[in-house]
XYZ file of C-alpha atoms in Angstrom:
621
model
C -41.246 32.984 30.084
C -39.923 32.203 26.573
C -41.329 29.163 24.768
C -37.873 27.653 24.518
C -37.468 27.687 28.327
C -40.887 26.088 28.851
C -40.063 23.319 26.395
C -36.702 22.763 28.060
C -38.139 22.308 31.570
C -41.394 20.542 30.606
C -39.471 17.619 29.143
C -37.714 16.956 32.455
C -39.030 13.920 34.390
C -39.885 15.849 37.561
C -42.340 17.999 35.569
C -43.470 15.461 32.969
C -44.403 12.573 35.330
C -46.795 14.523 37.655
C -48.423 16.058 34.566
C -49.050 12.623 33.031
C -50.373 11.212 36.322
C -52.893 14.040 36.619
C -53.925 13.556 33.003
C -54.608 9.821 33.346
C -56.370 10.307 36.683
C -58.696 12.786 34.994
C -59.362 10.317 32.181
C -60.024 7.473 34.652
C -62.451 9.554 36.732
C -64.305 10.680 33.628
C -64.637 7.116 32.344
C -65.852 5.934 35.762
C -68.550 8.594 35.898
C -69.661 7.718 32.373
C -69.781 4.009 33.253
C -71.864 4.602 36.357
C -74.232 6.849 34.433
C -74.733 4.164 31.807
C -75.091 1.200 34.179
C -77.474 2.714 36.711
C -79.028 5.728 38.296
C -76.831 5.511 41.348
C -74.238 3.413 43.067
C -75.374 1.718 46.249
C -73.419 0.499 49.229
C -72.697 -3.193 49.441
C -75.104 -3.510 52.355
C -78.013 -1.084 52.845
C -78.655 0.209 56.326
C -81.731 -1.924 56.849
C -79.880 -5.100 55.929
C -76.795 -4.257 57.946
C -78.859 -3.430 60.983
C -81.207 -6.379 60.838
C -79.370 -9.427 59.595
C -80.957 -11.245 62.516
C -83.536 -9.906 64.936
C -84.079 -12.092 68.005
C -87.435 -11.765 69.751
C -85.987 -11.504 73.252
C -88.643 -11.080 75.949
C -86.767 -9.715 78.969
C -89.222 -11.235 81.381
C -87.907 -14.576 80.160
C -84.409 -13.803 79.024
C -83.177 -11.756 81.934
C -85.158 -12.834 84.984
C -82.846 -13.802 87.820
C -79.456 -13.054 86.259
C -79.084 -10.191 88.688
C -82.411 -10.242 90.465
C -81.349 -7.546 92.921
C -80.123 -5.304 90.104
C -82.888 -5.784 87.521
C -83.462 -7.692 84.298
C -82.077 -5.028 81.947
C -78.724 -5.495 83.653
C -79.027 -9.210 82.984
C -79.546 -8.607 79.279
C -76.534 -6.305 79.240
C -74.386 -9.066 80.708
C -75.299 -11.396 77.809
C -74.621 -9.062 74.872
C -71.496 -11.040 73.970
C -73.783 -13.951 73.061
C -75.399 -11.890 70.320
C -72.065 -10.644 69.057
C -70.875 -14.249 68.896
C -73.916 -15.155 66.769
C -73.407 -12.145 64.495
C -76.812 -10.792 65.499
C -77.224 -7.113 64.654
C -80.461 -6.124 66.405
C -82.333 -7.200 69.516
C -86.070 -6.868 69.972
C -86.929 -6.575 73.655
C -90.534 -7.124 74.690
C -92.280 -4.597 76.984
C -90.421 -3.247 79.980
C -92.746 -0.312 80.708
C -94.205 0.084 84.187
C -97.010 -2.471 84.375
C -99.196 -4.489 86.783
C -98.069 -7.517 84.696
C -101.515 -8.949 84.024
C -100.278 -9.744 80.494
C -96.472 -9.788 80.805
C -96.052 -6.050 80.353
C -98.513 -5.620 77.496
C -100.779 -3.851 80.000
C -98.932 -0.547 80.318
C -99.408 1.690 83.339
C -96.845 4.305 82.271
C -95.287 4.483 78.796
C -92.453 6.709 80.031
C -91.223 4.648 82.950
C -89.411 1.322 83.503
C -91.030 -1.335 85.650
C -88.890 -2.066 88.765
C -88.874 -5.747 87.747
C -86.610 -4.765 84.851
C -84.601 -2.045 86.533
C -84.441 1.718 86.209
C -84.292 4.259 83.418
C -80.583 4.546 84.142
C -80.247 0.783 83.595
C -82.008 1.137 80.257
C -79.782 3.996 79.157
C -76.671 2.026 80.121
C -77.932 -1.007 78.204
C -78.653 1.089 75.122
C -75.241 2.785 75.268
C -73.485 -0.578 75.660
C -75.425 -2.037 72.736
C -74.552 0.902 70.503
C -70.896 0.659 71.483
C -70.965 -2.957 70.255
C -72.752 -2.052 67.026
C -76.054 -3.594 68.182
C -79.462 -2.026 67.665
C -82.343 -2.069 70.138
C -85.916 -2.545 68.934
C -88.629 -1.760 71.499
C -92.174 -3.034 71.740
C -94.695 -0.241 71.186
C -98.230 -1.072 72.407
C -100.669 1.430 70.925
C -104.000 -0.416 71.104
C -104.584 -0.316 74.850
C -103.244 0.593 78.264
C -103.559 -0.932 81.704
C -106.737 -0.115 83.633
C -104.334 1.399 86.180
C -103.084 3.982 83.704
C -103.684 7.582 84.746
C -105.608 8.241 81.532
C -108.117 5.491 82.276
C -108.720 6.649 85.829
C -109.376 10.172 84.566
C -111.580 8.874 81.758
C -113.779 6.772 84.023
C -114.391 9.867 86.227
C -115.314 11.832 83.064
C -112.496 14.378 83.239
C -113.311 16.744 80.341
C -109.965 16.229 78.604
C -109.782 12.444 79.071
C -113.471 11.529 78.872
C -113.183 10.062 75.365
C -109.666 8.619 75.604
C -111.203 5.119 75.621
C -114.104 3.423 73.838
C -117.175 3.777 76.051
C -120.829 3.024 75.369
C -124.051 2.868 77.325
C -124.950 -0.346 79.117
C -125.575 -1.506 82.647
C -124.296 -4.284 84.810
C -127.273 -6.597 84.397
C -128.408 -5.994 80.806
C -126.866 -7.736 77.744
C -123.584 -6.335 76.474
C -123.660 -3.665 73.729
C -122.881 -6.207 70.995
C -121.426 -9.674 70.380
C -117.781 -8.625 70.105
C -115.425 -11.140 71.718
C -112.017 -10.667 73.338
C -108.901 -12.374 71.970
C -108.673 -14.108 75.344
C -112.305 -15.228 75.253
C -115.766 -13.967 76.346
C -117.174 -10.494 75.815
C -114.992 -7.530 74.828
C -117.085 -5.298 77.089
C -116.842 -4.724 80.826
C -119.151 -2.549 82.893
C -117.439 0.136 84.968
C -119.376 1.104 88.110
C -117.586 4.441 88.495
C -118.593 5.745 85.065
C -121.776 3.720 84.684
C -120.873 2.578 81.148
C -119.120 -0.302 79.427
C -115.602 0.022 78.030
C -114.098 -1.972 75.166
C -111.147 -4.315 75.669
C -110.111 -6.563 72.807
C -107.710 -8.346 75.156
C -107.995 -8.629 78.970
C -110.541 -6.561 80.881
C -107.492 -4.968 82.541
C -106.435 -3.702 79.067
C -108.988 -1.070 77.966
C -108.787 -0.052 74.292
C -107.734 3.495 73.484
C -109.982 5.597 71.256
C -107.837 6.606 68.277
C -110.652 8.663 66.834
C -109.757 11.174 69.555
C -107.082 13.601 68.314
C -105.594 13.948 71.801
C -104.975 10.197 71.995
C -103.230 10.295 68.627
C -100.998 13.129 69.810
C -100.230 11.349 73.100
C -98.957 8.277 71.229
C -96.819 10.366 68.879
C -95.296 12.090 71.895
C -94.437 8.680 73.382
C -92.752 7.666 70.122
C -90.690 10.863 70.276
C -89.808 10.238 73.926
C -88.115 6.910 73.174
C -86.567 7.981 69.888
C -84.919 10.866 71.705
C -83.547 8.312 74.153
C -81.849 6.706 71.163
C -83.838 3.508 70.504
C -83.381 2.201 66.974
C -86.978 1.319 66.214
C -90.277 -0.181 67.262
C -92.206 -3.385 66.825
C -95.798 -2.138 66.637
C -97.943 -4.577 68.601
C -101.389 -5.867 67.526
C -101.887 -3.054 65.053
C -104.962 -4.464 63.312
C -106.955 -3.936 66.545
C -106.181 -0.205 66.856
C -109.457 1.002 65.314
C -112.964 -0.428 65.491
C -116.177 0.528 63.703
C -117.935 3.444 65.376
C -121.395 1.955 64.738
C -120.730 -0.975 67.146
C -122.838 -3.462 65.156
C -122.735 -7.195 65.853
C -120.066 -9.033 63.903
C -121.200 -11.873 61.584
C -121.021 -15.371 63.040
C -118.826 -17.976 61.355
C -121.610 -20.470 62.000
C -124.902 -18.568 61.602
C -126.816 -21.446 63.209
C -124.846 -21.277 66.445
C -126.848 -19.803 69.360
C -125.623 -16.216 69.954
C -125.189 -16.856 73.663
C -122.609 -19.559 72.877
C -120.303 -17.132 71.001
C -117.349 -16.999 73.378
C -114.126 -17.140 71.306
C -112.616 -14.942 68.620
C -112.864 -17.847 66.149
C -116.683 -17.748 66.350
C -116.879 -14.410 64.509
C -115.765 -12.706 61.319
C -114.003 -9.598 62.620
C -115.361 -7.164 60.092
C -115.790 -4.348 62.618
C -112.952 -4.818 65.120
C -109.863 -5.271 62.937
C -108.219 -3.572 59.943
C -110.604 -0.640 59.902
C -110.514 2.346 57.560
C -107.968 4.866 58.845
C -105.599 2.297 60.359
C -102.937 2.713 57.691
C -103.156 6.500 57.863
C -102.213 6.251 61.547
C -99.290 3.949 60.854
C -97.979 6.076 57.993
C -98.114 9.082 60.287
C -95.967 7.273 62.844
C -93.596 6.223 60.069
C -93.182 9.881 59.074
C -92.410 10.837 62.679
C -89.756 8.120 62.857
C -88.230 9.140 59.537
C -87.450 12.565 60.961
C -84.973 10.776 63.278
C -83.400 8.766 60.466
C -81.609 11.679 58.805
C -78.474 11.256 60.872
C -76.056 8.905 59.051
C -76.033 5.439 60.546
C -79.101 6.072 62.727
C -81.915 4.611 60.666
C -85.078 4.097 62.761
C -86.808 0.807 62.030
C -90.528 -0.028 62.165
C -92.103 -3.482 61.984
C -95.809 -4.216 62.418
C -97.409 -7.264 64.024
C -100.701 -8.472 62.582
C -101.911 -12.059 62.429
C -103.976 -12.008 59.240
C -103.779 -15.750 58.554
C -105.153 -16.565 55.075
C -105.790 -12.888 54.285
C -102.231 -12.268 53.126
C -103.319 -9.220 51.091
C -104.159 -7.434 54.337
C -100.686 -8.146 55.678
C -99.001 -6.787 52.551
C -100.786 -3.454 53.016
C -98.485 -2.721 55.965
C -95.615 -2.182 53.519
C -97.363 1.014 52.417
C -97.621 2.197 48.822
C -95.047 3.125 46.177
C -95.536 6.750 47.212
C -96.047 6.496 50.995
C -93.898 4.277 53.201
C -95.364 2.432 56.176
C -93.480 -0.325 58.008
C -90.111 -1.588 56.840
C -91.946 -4.879 56.786
C -94.872 -6.543 58.534
C -93.926 -9.671 60.434
C -94.238 -12.772 58.260
C -95.762 -15.545 60.392
C -96.443 -18.087 57.664
C -93.366 -20.204 58.426
C -94.855 -20.802 61.872
C -97.027 -23.354 60.030
C -94.001 -25.423 58.946
C -94.802 -28.277 61.384
C -98.236 -28.825 59.799
C -96.706 -30.726 56.892
C -93.050 -31.671 56.677
C -92.538 -31.716 52.921
C -90.618 -29.681 50.379
C -93.820 -28.723 48.570
C -95.373 -27.388 51.776
C -92.295 -25.320 52.587
C -92.267 -23.862 49.079
C -95.964 -23.029 49.434
C -95.336 -21.116 52.672
C -92.347 -19.266 51.235
C -94.270 -18.400 48.083
C -97.216 -17.053 50.099
C -94.896 -14.183 50.965
C -92.667 -13.898 47.920
C -95.565 -14.184 45.470
C -97.641 -11.494 47.222
C -94.975 -9.066 48.456
C -95.137 -5.719 46.616
C -92.335 -5.145 44.143
C -89.196 -3.638 45.637
C -90.049 -4.528 49.242
C -87.936 -6.429 51.743
C -88.969 -9.886 53.000
C -88.689 -11.280 56.521
C -89.096 -14.684 58.135
C -90.227 -15.920 61.553
C -90.173 -19.587 62.562
C -90.961 -19.115 66.245
C -92.160 -16.541 68.753
C -93.687 -16.155 72.199
C -97.176 -17.014 70.914
C -96.431 -20.348 69.225
C -94.891 -23.684 70.330
C -91.154 -23.905 69.896
C -90.192 -25.203 66.473
C -87.985 -27.934 67.961
C -91.059 -29.324 69.736
C -93.648 -28.869 67.006
C -91.456 -29.968 64.087
C -89.050 -32.170 66.062
C -85.332 -32.005 66.839
C -84.663 -33.765 63.519
C -85.641 -30.617 61.655
C -84.332 -27.766 63.824
C -81.062 -27.515 61.879
C -82.619 -27.561 58.425
C -85.209 -24.983 59.542
C -82.441 -22.665 60.774
C -80.659 -23.156 57.445
C -83.857 -22.177 55.619
C -84.292 -19.124 57.867
C -80.747 -17.864 57.314
C -80.502 -18.424 53.545
C -83.852 -16.982 52.421
C -83.847 -13.367 51.156
C -84.747 -10.705 53.691
C -84.468 -10.441 57.469
C -84.449 -13.587 59.633
C -86.037 -13.275 63.070
C -84.992 -15.712 65.788
C -86.865 -16.347 69.020
C -84.482 -16.809 71.943
C -83.428 -20.429 72.420
C -83.992 -21.470 68.807
C -80.275 -20.995 68.208
C -79.609 -23.957 70.546
C -82.731 -26.039 69.841
C -84.726 -25.405 73.027
C -88.039 -27.241 73.362
C -91.366 -26.573 75.095
C -91.721 -27.337 78.782
C -94.648 -29.114 80.440
C -96.717 -26.740 82.549
C -99.247 -27.932 85.127
C -102.501 -26.066 85.713
C -101.117 -24.617 88.941
C -98.056 -23.244 87.124
C -99.946 -21.408 84.356
C -99.005 -17.735 84.095
C -100.463 -16.903 80.670
C -103.904 -15.186 80.657
C -104.904 -17.223 77.596
C -104.013 -20.389 79.487
C -106.061 -19.365 82.497
C -109.107 -19.100 80.230
C -108.266 -22.314 78.334
C -105.370 -24.435 79.613
C -104.818 -25.971 76.170
C -104.224 -22.483 74.753
C -101.478 -21.584 77.233
C -98.351 -20.051 75.705
C -96.255 -20.758 78.794
C -94.603 -23.928 77.388
C -92.597 -21.873 74.862
C -91.669 -19.173 77.398
C -89.387 -21.115 79.736
C -86.081 -19.623 80.970
C -83.165 -19.439 78.568
C -80.762 -22.360 79.021
C -77.315 -20.809 79.442
C -75.452 -23.597 81.231
C -75.857 -26.808 83.220
C -75.683 -24.876 86.494
C -78.653 -24.419 88.813
C -81.726 -23.177 86.916
C -79.756 -23.503 83.667
C -77.627 -20.510 84.670
C -80.728 -18.337 84.411
C -81.127 -17.625 88.093
C -78.385 -18.542 90.526
C -79.722 -16.379 93.348
C -82.779 -18.415 94.356
C -83.960 -21.974 93.800
C -86.958 -20.986 91.680
C -87.779 -19.419 88.324
C -91.086 -17.933 87.225
C -91.640 -20.969 84.956
C -89.855 -24.331 85.234
C -86.575 -24.862 83.402
C -86.694 -27.614 80.780
C -85.308 -30.898 82.187
C -82.900 -31.222 79.227
C -80.999 -28.067 80.195
C -77.940 -30.096 81.265
C -77.373 -31.283 77.692
C -78.980 -28.428 75.706
C -77.504 -25.101 76.754
C -75.247 -22.390 75.373
C -72.200 -23.493 77.329
C -72.523 -27.116 76.190
C -72.457 -26.365 72.461
C -69.512 -27.762 70.452
C -68.353 -27.389 66.841
C -71.131 -29.651 65.543
C -73.902 -28.125 67.657
C -77.055 -26.315 66.607
C -75.543 -23.103 67.995
C -72.308 -23.499 66.029
C -74.231 -24.130 62.819
C -76.440 -21.084 63.450
C -73.371 -18.902 63.923
C -71.684 -20.256 60.781
C -74.800 -19.622 58.693
C -75.160 -16.113 60.100
C -71.567 -15.269 59.214
C -71.900 -16.893 55.790
C -74.954 -14.769 55.096
C -73.199 -11.555 56.062
C -70.006 -12.223 54.132
C -71.507 -13.152 50.745
C -73.501 -10.656 48.686
C -75.691 -13.216 46.863
C -77.101 -14.404 50.194
C -78.253 -11.043 51.474
C -78.735 -8.933 48.348
C -79.056 -11.385 45.479
C -81.777 -13.070 43.481
C -83.833 -15.855 45.041
C -84.903 -18.510 42.527
C -86.926 -21.691 42.982
C -85.339 -24.683 41.260
C -87.029 -27.733 42.797
C -89.729 -28.898 45.210
C -91.188 -32.341 45.849
C -92.609 -34.410 48.704
C -89.292 -34.166 50.569
C -86.932 -31.546 49.129
C -87.097 -27.791 48.641
C -84.199 -26.279 46.646
C -83.401 -22.750 45.512
C -80.583 -20.575 44.178
C -79.092 -17.325 45.429
C -77.161 -15.346 42.812
C -76.206 -11.760 41.977
C -75.873 -10.157 38.566
C -72.265 -9.295 37.766
C -70.859 -11.776 40.297
C -69.848 -15.264 39.199
C -70.282 -16.676 42.719
C -73.658 -18.311 43.466
C -75.231 -20.674 46.006
C -77.537 -23.667 45.730
C -79.477 -24.605 48.865
C -81.035 -28.078 49.063
C -83.223 -28.815 52.110
C -84.822 -32.148 52.966
C -87.986 -31.718 55.043
C -89.153 -35.264 54.401
C -89.043 -38.367 56.566
C -86.383 -40.342 54.687
C -83.219 -40.027 52.607
C -83.765 -39.054 48.980
C -81.678 -38.378 45.870
C -82.583 -35.181 44.022
C -81.944 -34.856 40.288
C -81.201 -31.285 39.178
C -79.664 -32.240 35.838
C -82.373 -30.248 34.036
C -80.972 -27.022 35.538
C -78.414 -26.228 32.846
C -77.141 -23.163 34.711
C -75.721 -25.435 37.419
C -72.305 -27.069 36.979
C -72.344 -30.866 36.723
C -70.383 -31.232 39.956
C -71.099 -29.329 43.169
C -69.053 -29.120 46.343
C -70.820 -28.988 49.722
C -69.835 -25.776 51.503
C -72.041 -26.398 54.556
C -74.202 -29.264 55.734
C -76.348 -29.878 58.773
C -74.502 -33.214 58.843
C -70.859 -32.376 59.435
C -69.713 -35.619 57.752
C -70.941 -34.351 54.378
C -69.073 -31.047 54.351
C -66.600 -30.811 51.510
C -68.113 -33.685 49.533
C -68.421 -33.306 45.756
C -71.808 -34.423 44.410
C -73.229 -34.808 40.913
C -76.130 -32.468 40.271
C -78.032 -35.441 38.884
C -77.893 -37.163 42.282
C -77.842 -34.946 45.348
C -78.383 -37.205 48.345
C -79.859 -35.757 51.551
C -81.060 -37.428 54.726
C -84.266 -36.558 56.559
C -83.824 -33.130 58.138
C -80.558 -32.459 56.286
C -79.703 -29.224 54.547
C -76.876 -28.546 52.111
C -75.337 -25.276 50.926
C -73.331 -25.516 47.711
C -71.092 -22.691 46.534
C -70.294 -22.645 42.824
C -68.922 -20.275 40.200
C -70.462 -19.587 36.810
C -70.938 -16.777 34.318
C -74.408 -18.066 33.392
C -77.182 -16.549 35.479
C -80.405 -18.466 36.171
C -82.751 -15.506 36.687
C -82.805 -13.996 33.148
C -84.262 -17.186 31.655
C -86.676 -17.940 34.504
C -88.297 -14.637 35.510
C -91.415 -16.280 36.995
C -89.300 -18.363 39.379
C -87.074 -15.549 40.670
C -87.476 -12.608 43.049
C -85.312 -9.720 44.202
C -86.061 -6.791 46.477
C -84.008 -4.179 44.644
C -82.193 -5.295 41.537
C -78.488 -4.672 41.965
C -75.418 -5.565 39.960
C -71.870 -6.047 41.132
C -69.086 -4.016 39.511
C -65.903 -5.948 40.207
C -63.533 -3.197 39.051
C -64.736 -0.864 41.809
C -66.052 -3.516 44.233
C -69.495 -1.902 44.555
C -73.147 -2.672 43.916
C -75.197 -0.403 41.701
C -78.839 -0.357 40.704
C -79.238 -1.876 37.297
């Protein structure tokens, strides 16, 4: 085609405009790629899978939560009927305690068959329907995995005690007889010796919990393979992850030596509780983390499908030995759990002060390996309910702390409405720990969920009884009774606030103040001018907090949320922020001055991310 013809047609609008659009699109794409290359190694989604899937993980024991909803149909059906409650609260994942087939000597933690559902809970079909319904609602199901022991009714144990060649060493056996002293001074978590003589085999077996819960021998390669196969069985069913129970007990020293006494002058025969010994040979043994990392690798093979990340959390009460807990994160090169459960906030009631709360928070944040994800627990099935131990005055401010800290908040059922402990008489005790020592019973915090003011709090309308008494206050404290100013309504608002604002679930966490009453911190994100100040009063009286020394804060701050509805929307001077006892405030403010660059020792972030407004994305920076 002649040049003159090309020039004639190329100047026409129908040819010129598309050409110019393509040109500028090419330029824009090139500039975007250059900008992303300069600002970070990769762009990241606004919410990573772990965060999206676990913005709140309720510890929901089905033996408590579901019992009696549809007694004739099974507890799993009862849980399925209440899924709307979790959607309403913006909960993303539900941890369900054991529902394996079990003699129920320890509420399902004594497993008779890892591949079957106990009739108390329903059938495998019920489980599959529950899981499908949860997934259809965008909810994830976390199962309890109990590797340390089985029930003494498990097929493996019966074969082991008769010395079947394959199963002979599936458990920890040693020579002893019925009348002679036990092999060593090891003590069960529930009290008294960890050894029980078995007449069939003529030896003693180890049980770090009840005598009906014999410990598996993880030095046996067949046992290790059996447990991996069980993990695969449930992952193939579609479960979204596991809470690994009592992991520090999985291995014990092969030499079986006596453990050192806490009080060396105490007569050996009077050693009857776990607190009498240093557990140098029965917990956190060499090889434990290799086992857990192996399980993590097996689970990762199921996480390759988009949107189907498989989650792993470990449970280990390490108390003051926080370094041991942090080891469950793994290493920079080898991943272990997504996080170990953080139980330090369970000690909140010991000292209601801002300094104490900061100390407990910093125990985790100051020791957590760089780049890892935090988590927070303020109540569970082993500890008194926070509303009873700390008091109703503080339940709202504690929930505000839980839902504004960085990481994953974990809520024990009933905390979202402020449930309290029940009184349990000796004749009503169900807990094995309580049967050994009534003062150690965990039954008071395990009462039925209070759904309504109907019979049995709406928990069981089929019979006139429940397995534990319903709290007498169920007529005034229940899900149905909650109004706009209720504990439940506040919990929901905080959960939604957390999800909808990047600084609260992906941003920096910075300490700004702590004293005898108040604990205050900031949540901010690089590249985003929105930030939040959280001021929490854990003291016993009203106080005015002066934050005028924090130059990054604006002089005036507007209350976005308060545990006291009357204070919402108020504008306060940063030099005088007034809070009542048990009150929490969330301030939202806008600034281009970040706090974290000038205070690196006061600030923490899991994975540093910056916000690029032009493209509305986060990127590593």
